[in-house]
Amino acid sequence: MFRVENLSKSFGNKEVLKKINLEIFRGEVFALMGPSGVGKTTLLRILNFLETPTDGKMMFNGRECAIRQKNTVMHKMSMLFQRPALFNSSVFNNVAYGLIIRGVDKKTIGKKVIEALNLVGLAGYEKQRALTLSGGEAQRMVFARAIVYSPDLLLLDEPTSNLDPANVAKIEEIIKKIRSEHGTTIVIATHNIPQVRRIADRVGILLNGELIEVNSKEKIFTNPGDARSAAFIKGEMIY
Amino acid sequence: MDISSGDSLLQGIIKGFELIFSLNPYILSITGVSIEVSGTATILATLTAIPLAFALSFTHFRGKQALITLINTGMGLPPVFVGLVVFLMVVPAGPLGLLNIVFTRKAMILAQYILITPIITGISLAAIKAVPLSIIETVYTLGGSEKDAVVATLKEARFGIITAVLAGLGRALAEVGAILIVGGNIARTGSIGGIGEGLSETRTLTTAITSETSKGDISTSIALGIILISLVLSVNILANFIQRRD
Amino acid sequence: MKNLTSKLILVSVLISLFAGCVQQAQSGNKTSTPPALTPQELRLATTTSTCDTGLLDVFNKKFEQENNVKISVVCEGTGKSIATGELGAADVVMVHAVPLELEAVANGSFINRKYMMYNYFVIIGPENDPAGIRNAGNATDAFGKIAEMQVPFVSRGDNSGTNVMELSIWKAADIRPSGTWYQSIGKGMGETITHADTISGYTLSDRGTYLAMKDKIKLRILFESDQKYLFNPYHVMAVNPAKFPNVKYDLAMKYVNFTISPEGQNIIRNYGKDKFGEALFVPEADAGNVTSP
C-alpha cells in the first residue's frame, strides 16, 4: 500500500537516509529496527509528510504523492511520537480531535470516542484533563486519538521506550487489537528486539541510514541475509 | 492638605467610601470614562495584537525581525512620550488634525492603543512560542491542515493570551501620562465647585486623582484611588485565576 | 513641564510647515452654526489657579446656561495653555504671564487679548519664618533672604504664569537659585503648595489658590503687596481664526466679552467671599489705576 523508492534525506551535509527502497503491505505490522540515531524517526516523519525528502519517490496506494496532495494522504494515516503530545483539554476532546477537524457529526464523534477509549482501556476517562494522566495512560490515550478516525496506516515511533513493563504489555495488546479489529497497517520503529518478536510480521533493519535488510520476522531471527543484521540481533540479544 | 497626618488619611478614606457608596455621579462618570477608554483601547489592541502575534509566529516575511524588535521596544514605551507624540499628531496643526479628536476620548483611546498593543503582542507571542512544536506536529499527524494547527496553537496558548490581554487592560487603566496630555482631563462644570460635582468628559480615575489632589480634595482622590485599585486588582485576580487553571 | 512646553513649541513650528495643506482642506468646510438646541462646544485652555480655586466652575456655569454652550476646560500651566492655543487645540485661553502672552499675540497665534482681573502673588512659608522675610522691603529682598539662609524653596518649574513671575523675581534680585534648598518640581500650584507644606518650605503662590487651600495647610502668607513684582494680572485671548479656521472664534469672542462684561466682572468680584471670607480676584472694572501691560 505504501512504497518508497530511492528515498534520501540530508540535513545540511549530513546524509541521514540513503536511497531507501521499501514497500509496506496492507494489514501487516512492519518493524523498523536499528540502534538509536540511525534515521528510524526521520523515515517515519517523511512517511508522515512532517519532513520533505531530499530525493526519491513516495507512492500511496499505487499513486505517487506530490507534496501538495499531502493533506488527502495524511487524512488516511496517523503517527505517534515517542513522547505523547497532549492538548491541554479533556481526554474526550483529545481523542475526538481527528473527528472534529474532519467535520464528523457530534453523535458519531461521541460513539467513536467511546469505542476508541474502550479499545485502549480508558473507558470512563472522558472528562479527565489529559495533562493529569500518567505516562502509560497518556500513551494509551494518544493511541485512541490516532485510531479514532480509522486511519489506513499507523506510524509508531518507539511507542513503549519510556514505559514500565506492565504498560509495555498493555500497549502491545492495543497494537494487536488495532490490527485485528481495524485491519490497520502498522509501521513501528523500535530497538526492542523481544517486542519485534512478539508483534511484527516483517522486519527492516536500518543501519547508518541504509536499509540493509528487509525480511520476514522468522527469516531475520533464524537466518539473516546480512552479516550486519545478524550482528545487530545477536549483540542486542546478549544483554 | 495635611496628608501626612493619620487623621486626615483616615477621614479621607471614610469620606472616600461614602462617596463610592452614595454612587456619586461625578465619581461614577469618571469610572465610566476610565472603563470606556481603557476597555475600548484594549479591545482594539487585542484585535491587532493577536493576529500580529500569529503572523509573527507562523509566517516569514521581510522585516519580521525588525518588527519584533519594534514590539519589544514598544512594550516599554514611556506613556508621557506617547502622549506627547499623539497630542502633536491630533492637534489641528498636526497631520491628523482633520480628525478633530484632540481632547476627546477617541484621542485617549488612540494613545492607549499605541501603548498597549506592543504589550499584548509581546506577551501573546511568548505564549504562542511556548506551545511545543510537537503539538503542532500532532495536528498534522492527525490529518489537520495549517489552519487547524493555528487554531490548535491558539487554544493551547489561550491562557497566556488572556493573561496578555488582561496585562494590557491593567496597564491602560493605571496609565496617566499619555491620557492626561491628549485628553486634557476635562470635566463638565458642576455647581459651586463643591466636592464630587460635575461630570467627566475626558477625566479618568488616574487623571482625576492628579487634579483632585492638586485641588486638595483628598477624599475624592481617595475614593477614586480605591475604585482604581479595585479595578486593577480584579483584573489581576482574574488573570491569576485563569493562569492557575492552566 | 518646562521642557515639554519648549518641545511643544518647537515641534509646533515644524508641524506648521506641512500644516498648510491641512488648513487649506479645512477652509473648504465653512463653520456653520449648528441648530440652537444642540449645545456648541467651546474649548478653554487655562492656568491651574483659575481651575483649582473653583472660580471657573461658577463663571462657566453661568456662561453655559446663557449661551447653550458646553465648555471643555483644559487645566494646565500658562505656558502649556498658550502652546495648546498655538497648536489650534483650544478656542480661547485664560492665562497670567504677560511676557508669554505678548509674545504669542505678536506671533499671530492670538487676537483680542483682554485684561480680565488681577490679584497678587503671595510668598508663603512656615509660620516661624526661618528666613525672616516678614520684614523684607520688597519681593526681591524677600527672595534674597531665602537664598541667603538656604531654607527650602519649592518652585513650580512648569513655565506657568506663577513660575514665570518667580523666575523674574530671582533675576531682579540677581540670584541664580541652585542647591538642594531650591526644588523645582514641575507641578501645578496645588501640588506645589502641598509639597512646600510637607517640607516646611517657602513658595510663591497666587493668592486665590492659597486661600482655597488655607485650611488644609500650615503655611502662612509671610510677604505680600509688592506692586512691582507680585502683581498678577489675568488675561483672556482668542485663538486667531486666520491661523486656525476651524476654531470657534465667534463663541470664543462671546466668552472673552462675557469675562469683561458687568455680569462676568460681578462674578469675579464676589467669588470667594462666602467661602474664604474675601474675594480671590479683583475684577478689571475695580482695578482703577492698577493697569496691566
PDB file of N, CA and C in Angstrom, chain B residues 73-137:
ATOM      1  N   THR B  73      10.583  46.947  21.949  1.00  0.00           N
ATOM      2  CA  THR B  73      10.835  48.313  22.389  1.00  0.00           C
ATOM      3  C   THR B  73       9.523  48.950  22.830  1.00  0.00           C
ATOM      4  N   GLY B  74       8.483  48.696  22.034  1.00  0.00           N
ATOM      5  CA  GLY B  74       7.180  49.283  22.319  1.00  0.00           C
ATOM      6  C   GLY B  74       6.604  48.862  23.654  1.00  0.00           C
ATOM      7  N   MET B  75       7.022  47.684  24.137  1.00  0.00           N
ATOM      8  CA  MET B  75       6.491  47.212  25.416  1.00  0.00           C
ATOM      9  C   MET B  75       6.909  48.123  26.562  1.00  0.00           C
ATOM     10  N   GLY B  76       7.996  48.863  26.366  1.00  0.00           N
ATOM     11  CA  GLY B  76       8.437  49.732  27.450  1.00  0.00           C
ATOM     12  C   GLY B  76       8.352  51.208  27.112  1.00  0.00           C
ATOM     13  N   LEU B  77       7.479  51.558  26.153  1.00  0.00           N
ATOM     14  CA  LEU B  77       7.351  52.964  25.767  1.00  0.00           C
ATOM     15  C   LEU B  77       6.924  53.830  26.946  1.00  0.00           C
ATOM     16  N   PRO B  78       7.586  54.969  27.144  1.00  0.00           N
ATOM     17  CA  PRO B  78       7.133  55.873  28.208  1.00  0.00           C
ATOM     18  C   PRO B  78       5.813  56.540  27.810  1.00  0.00           C
ATOM     19  N   PRO B  79       4.760  56.359  28.622  1.00  0.00           N
ATOM     20  CA  PRO B  79       3.442  56.893  28.272  1.00  0.00           C
ATOM     21  C   PRO B  79       3.457  58.391  27.979  1.00  0.00           C
ATOM     22  N   VAL B  80       4.231  59.151  28.739  1.00  0.00           N
ATOM     23  CA  VAL B  80       4.223  60.600  28.532  1.00  0.00           C
ATOM     24  C   VAL B  80       4.694  60.936  27.118  1.00  0.00           C
ATOM     25  N   PHE B  81       5.688  60.183  26.662  1.00  0.00           N
ATOM     26  CA  PHE B  81       6.210  60.457  25.320  1.00  0.00           C
ATOM     27  C   PHE B  81       5.167  60.097  24.264  1.00  0.00           C
ATOM     28  N   VAL B  82       4.533  58.947  24.440  1.00  0.00           N
ATOM     29  CA  VAL B  82       3.466  58.554  23.509  1.00  0.00           C
ATOM     30  C   VAL B  82       2.376  59.618  23.514  1.00  0.00           C
ATOM     31  N   GLY B  83       2.040  60.097  24.710  1.00  0.00           N
ATOM     32  CA  GLY B  83       1.021  61.138  24.828  1.00  0.00           C
ATOM     33  C   GLY B  83       1.409  62.376  24.039  1.00  0.00           C
ATOM     34  N   LEU B  84       2.653  62.779  24.197  1.00  0.00           N
ATOM     35  CA  LEU B  84       3.120  63.989  23.513  1.00  0.00           C
ATOM     36  C   LEU B  84       3.041  63.808  21.998  1.00  0.00           C
ATOM     37  N   VAL B  85       3.502  62.646  21.514  1.00  0.00           N
ATOM     38  CA  VAL B  85       3.507  62.419  20.069  1.00  0.00           C
ATOM     39  C   VAL B  85       2.071  62.390  19.528  1.00  0.00           C
ATOM     40  N   VAL B  86       1.209  61.654  20.229  1.00  0.00           N
ATOM     41  CA  VAL B  86      -0.190  61.588  19.765  1.00  0.00           C
ATOM     42  C   VAL B  86      -0.824  62.975  19.812  1.00  0.00           C
ATOM     43  N   PHE B  87      -0.534  63.709  20.877  1.00  0.00           N
ATOM     44  CA  PHE B  87      -1.075  65.067  21.004  1.00  0.00           C
ATOM     45  C   PHE B  87      -0.674  65.910  19.796  1.00  0.00           C
ATOM     46  N   LEU B  88       0.616  65.856  19.455  1.00  0.00           N
ATOM     47  CA  LEU B  88       1.094  66.676  18.341  1.00  0.00           C
ATOM     48  C   LEU B  88       0.544  66.190  17.000  1.00  0.00           C
ATOM     49  N   MET B  89       0.159  64.905  16.948  1.00  0.00           N
ATOM     50  CA  MET B  89      -0.457  64.393  15.726  1.00  0.00           C
ATOM     51  C   MET B  89      -1.891  64.898  15.581  1.00  0.00           C
ATOM     52  N   VAL B  90      -2.623  64.960  16.685  1.00  0.00           N
ATOM     53  CA  VAL B  90      -4.070  65.207  16.570  1.00  0.00           C
ATOM     54  C   VAL B  90      -4.474  66.658  16.783  1.00  0.00           C
ATOM     55  N   VAL B  91      -3.544  67.515  17.198  1.00  0.00           N
ATOM     56  CA  VAL B  91      -3.930  68.926  17.288  1.00  0.00           C
ATOM     57  C   VAL B  91      -4.225  69.423  15.875  1.00  0.00           C
ATOM     58  N   PRO B  92      -5.054  70.469  15.759  1.00  0.00           N
ATOM     59  CA  PRO B  92      -5.418  70.940  14.417  1.00  0.00           C
ATOM     60  C   PRO B  92      -4.206  71.223  13.543  1.00  0.00           C
ATOM     61  N   ALA B  93      -3.087  71.622  14.150  1.00  0.00           N
ATOM     62  CA  ALA B  93      -1.895  71.894  13.354  1.00  0.00           C
ATOM     63  C   ALA B  93      -1.157  70.614  12.969  1.00  0.00           C
ATOM     64  N   GLY B  94      -1.569  69.472  13.525  1.00  0.00           N
ATOM     65  CA  GLY B  94      -0.845  68.222  13.282  1.00  0.00           C
ATOM     66  C   GLY B  94      -1.361  67.475  12.078  1.00  0.00           C
ATOM     67  N   PRO B  95      -0.657  66.406  11.691  1.00  0.00           N
ATOM     68  CA  PRO B  95      -1.039  65.651  10.487  1.00  0.00           C
ATOM     69  C   PRO B  95      -2.416  64.986  10.587  1.00  0.00           C
ATOM     70  N   LEU B  96      -2.868  64.688  11.806  1.00  0.00           N
ATOM     71  CA  LEU B  96      -4.200  64.086  11.948  1.00  0.00           C
ATOM     72  C   LEU B  96      -5.216  65.110  12.450  1.00  0.00           C
ATOM     73  N   GLY B  97      -4.873  66.380  12.270  1.00  0.00           N
ATOM     74  CA  GLY B  97      -5.722  67.441  12.812  1.00  0.00           C
ATOM     75  C   GLY B  97      -7.144  67.406  12.283  1.00  0.00           C
ATOM     76  N   LEU B  98      -7.293  66.925  11.030  1.00  0.00           N
ATOM     77  CA  LEU B  98      -8.629  66.923  10.430  1.00  0.00           C
ATOM     78  C   LEU B  98      -9.600  65.992  11.152  1.00  0.00           C
ATOM     79  N   LEU B  99      -9.041  65.000  11.860  1.00  0.00           N
ATOM     80  CA  LEU B  99      -9.917  64.085  12.592  1.00  0.00           C
ATOM     81  C   LEU B  99     -10.651  64.814  13.711  1.00  0.00           C
ATOM     82  N   ASN B 100     -10.058  65.922  14.128  1.00  0.00           N
ATOM     83  CA  ASN B 100     -10.679  66.733  15.174  1.00  0.00           C
ATOM     84  C   ASN B 100     -10.944  65.931  16.441  1.00  0.00           C
ATOM     85  N   ILE B 101      -9.923  65.236  16.934  1.00  0.00           N
ATOM     86  CA  ILE B 101     -10.152  64.414  18.120  1.00  0.00           C
ATOM     87  C   ILE B 101      -9.311  64.836  19.320  1.00  0.00           C
ATOM     88  N   VAL B 102      -8.561  65.936  19.203  1.00  0.00           N
ATOM     89  CA  VAL B 102      -7.757  66.324  20.363  1.00  0.00           C
ATOM     90  C   VAL B 102      -8.670  66.639  21.553  1.00  0.00           C
ATOM     91  N   PHE B 103      -8.228  66.258  22.733  1.00  0.00           N
ATOM     92  CA  PHE B 103      -9.001  66.412  23.971  1.00  0.00           C
ATOM     93  C   PHE B 103     -10.341  65.671  23.921  1.00  0.00           C
ATOM     94  N   THR B 104     -10.374  64.520  23.234  1.00  0.00           N
ATOM     95  CA  THR B 104     -11.574  63.691  23.279  1.00  0.00           C
ATOM     96  C   THR B 104     -11.169  62.283  23.729  1.00  0.00           C
ATOM     97  N   ARG B 105     -12.172  61.480  24.035  1.00  0.00           N
ATOM     98  CA  ARG B 105     -11.882  60.107  24.450  1.00  0.00           C
ATOM     99  C   ARG B 105     -11.264  59.308  23.303  1.00  0.00           C
ATOM    100  N   LYS B 106     -11.596  59.690  22.071  1.00  0.00           N
ATOM    101  CA  LYS B 106     -11.019  58.981  20.930  1.00  0.00           C
ATOM    102  C   LYS B 106      -9.497  59.126  20.908  1.00  0.00           C
ATOM    103  N   ALA B 107      -9.031  60.335  21.190  1.00  0.00           N
ATOM    104  CA  ALA B 107      -7.583  60.550  21.214  1.00  0.00           C
ATOM    105  C   ALA B 107      -6.951  59.734  22.340  1.00  0.00           C
ATOM    106  N   MET B 108      -7.662  59.641  23.468  1.00  0.00           N
ATOM    107  CA  MET B 108      -7.136  58.864  24.597  1.00  0.00           C
ATOM    108  C   MET B 108      -7.052  57.382  24.232  1.00  0.00           C
ATOM    109  N   ILE B 109      -8.103  56.914  23.524  1.00  0.00           N
ATOM    110  CA  ILE B 109      -8.110  55.514  23.100  1.00  0.00           C
ATOM    111  C   ILE B 109      -6.939  55.265  22.157  1.00  0.00           C
ATOM    112  N   LEU B 110      -6.715  56.212  21.236  1.00  0.00           N
ATOM    113  CA  LEU B 110      -5.605  56.078  20.288  1.00  0.00           C
ATOM    114  C   LEU B 110      -4.269  55.974  21.034  1.00  0.00           C
ATOM    115  N   ALA B 111      -4.068  56.847  22.011  1.00  0.00           N
ATOM    116  CA  ALA B 111      -2.793  56.848  22.750  1.00  0.00           C
ATOM    117  C   ALA B 111      -2.614  55.530  23.503  1.00  0.00           C
ATOM    118  N   GLN B 112      -3.676  55.074  24.141  1.00  0.00           N
ATOM    119  CA  GLN B 112      -3.555  53.828  24.914  1.00  0.00           C
ATOM    120  C   GLN B 112      -3.417  52.616  23.991  1.00  0.00           C
ATOM    121  N   TYR B 113      -4.061  52.707  22.842  1.00  0.00           N
ATOM    122  CA  TYR B 113      -3.921  51.631  21.849  1.00  0.00           C
ATOM    123  C   TYR B 113      -2.455  51.481  21.459  1.00  0.00           C
ATOM    124  N   ILE B 114      -1.796  52.621  21.213  1.00  0.00           N
ATOM    125  CA  ILE B 114      -0.383  52.587  20.832  1.00  0.00           C
ATOM    126  C   ILE B 114       0.462  52.030  21.981  1.00  0.00           C
ATOM    127  N   LEU B 115       0.069  52.378  23.203  1.00  0.00           N
ATOM    128  CA  LEU B 115       0.857  51.929  24.358  1.00  0.00           C
ATOM    129  C   LEU B 115       0.725  50.432  24.613  1.00  0.00           C
ATOM    130  N   ILE B 116      -0.484  49.882  24.487  1.00  0.00           N
ATOM    131  CA  ILE B 116      -0.672  48.510  24.956  1.00  0.00           C
ATOM    132  C   ILE B 116      -0.652  47.466  23.848  1.00  0.00           C
ATOM    133  N   THR B 117      -0.777  47.886  22.581  1.00  0.00           N
ATOM    134  CA  THR B 117      -0.689  46.881  21.515  1.00  0.00           C
ATOM    135  C   THR B 117       0.639  46.105  21.572  1.00  0.00           C
ATOM    136  N   PRO B 118       1.766  46.792  21.739  1.00  0.00           N
ATOM    137  CA  PRO B 118       3.022  46.021  21.830  1.00  0.00           C
ATOM    138  C   PRO B 118       3.044  45.093  23.044  1.00  0.00           C
ATOM    139  N   ILE B 119       2.439  45.513  24.127  1.00  0.00           N
ATOM    140  CA  ILE B 119       2.454  44.673  25.336  1.00  0.00           C
ATOM    141  C   ILE B 119       1.667  43.393  25.087  1.00  0.00           C
ATOM    142  N   ILE B 120       0.447  43.552  24.536  1.00  0.00           N
ATOM    143  CA  ILE B 120      -0.376  42.368  24.291  1.00  0.00           C
ATOM    144  C   ILE B 120       0.280  41.482  23.237  1.00  0.00           C
ATOM    145  N   THR B 121       0.857  42.106  22.200  1.00  0.00           N
ATOM    146  CA  THR B 121       1.520  41.314  21.162  1.00  0.00           C
ATOM    147  C   THR B 121       2.702  40.551  21.745  1.00  0.00           C
ATOM    148  N   GLY B 122       3.527  41.242  22.510  1.00  0.00           N
ATOM    149  CA  GLY B 122       4.733  40.629  23.048  1.00  0.00           C
ATOM    150  C   GLY B 122       4.425  39.446  23.947  1.00  0.00           C
ATOM    151  N   ILE B 123       3.468  39.629  24.867  1.00  0.00           N
ATOM    152  CA  ILE B 123       3.153  38.541  25.797  1.00  0.00           C
ATOM    153  C   ILE B 123       2.468  37.393  25.051  1.00  0.00           C
ATOM    154  N   SER B 124       1.596  37.721  24.076  1.00  0.00           N
ATOM    155  CA  SER B 124       0.944  36.666  23.285  1.00  0.00           C
ATOM    156  C   SER B 124       1.975  35.868  22.499  1.00  0.00           C
ATOM    157  N   LEU B 125       2.931  36.595  21.947  1.00  0.00           N
ATOM    158  CA  LEU B 125       3.976  35.953  21.157  1.00  0.00           C
ATOM    159  C   LEU B 125       4.734  34.946  22.020  1.00  0.00           C
ATOM    160  N   ALA B 126       5.059  35.362  23.237  1.00  0.00           N
ATOM    161  CA  ALA B 126       5.777  34.458  24.147  1.00  0.00           C
ATOM    162  C   ALA B 126       4.903  33.239  24.457  1.00  0.00           C
ATOM    163  N   ALA B 127       3.594  33.478  24.638  1.00  0.00           N
ATOM    164  CA  ALA B 127       2.692  32.367  24.947  1.00  0.00           C
ATOM    165  C   ALA B 127       2.610  31.399  23.767  1.00  0.00           C
ATOM    166  N   ILE B 128       2.576  31.940  22.561  1.00  0.00           N
ATOM    167  CA  ILE B 128       2.479  31.083  21.370  1.00  0.00           C
ATOM    168  C   ILE B 128       3.784  30.301  21.193  1.00  0.00           C
ATOM    169  N   LYS B 129       4.913  30.997  21.428  1.00  0.00           N
ATOM    170  CA  LYS B 129       6.202  30.323  21.296  1.00  0.00           C
ATOM    171  C   LYS B 129       6.346  29.187  22.307  1.00  0.00           C
ATOM    172  N   ALA B 130       5.658  29.332  23.445  1.00  0.00           N
ATOM    173  CA  ALA B 130       5.779  28.324  24.495  1.00  0.00           C
ATOM    174  C   ALA B 130       5.003  27.049  24.150  1.00  0.00           C
ATOM    175  N   VAL B 131       4.133  27.124  23.126  1.00  0.00           N
ATOM    176  CA  VAL B 131       3.418  25.913  22.704  1.00  0.00           C
ATOM    177  C   VAL B 131       4.423  24.998  22.002  1.00  0.00           C
ATOM    178  N   PRO B 132       4.589  23.751  22.497  1.00  0.00           N
ATOM    179  CA  PRO B 132       5.632  22.907  21.919  1.00  0.00           C
ATOM    180  C   PRO B 132       5.347  22.578  20.450  1.00  0.00           C
ATOM    181  N   LEU B 133       6.427  22.434  19.690  1.00  0.00           N
ATOM    182  CA  LEU B 133       6.303  22.088  18.276  1.00  0.00           C
ATOM    183  C   LEU B 133       5.553  20.773  18.116  1.00  0.00           C
ATOM    184  N   SER B 134       5.728  19.872  19.107  1.00  0.00           N
ATOM    185  CA  SER B 134       5.090  18.562  18.981  1.00  0.00           C
ATOM    186  C   SER B 134       3.560  18.680  18.947  1.00  0.00           C
ATOM    187  N   ILE B 135       3.008  19.744  19.557  1.00  0.00           N
ATOM    188  CA  ILE B 135       1.558  19.942  19.489  1.00  0.00           C
ATOM    189  C   ILE B 135       1.140  20.236  18.046  1.00  0.00           C
ATOM    190  N   ILE B 136       1.910  21.111  17.411  1.00  0.00           N
ATOM    191  CA  ILE B 136       1.592  21.475  16.032  1.00  0.00           C
ATOM    192  C   ILE B 136       1.753  20.244  15.128  1.00  0.00           C
ATOM    193  N   GLU B 137       2.840  19.492  15.351  1.00  0.00           N
ATOM    194  CA  GLU B 137       3.053  18.299  14.534  1.00  0.00           C
ATOM    195  C   GLU B 137       1.976  17.255  14.780  1.00  0.00           C
TER     196      GLU B 137
END
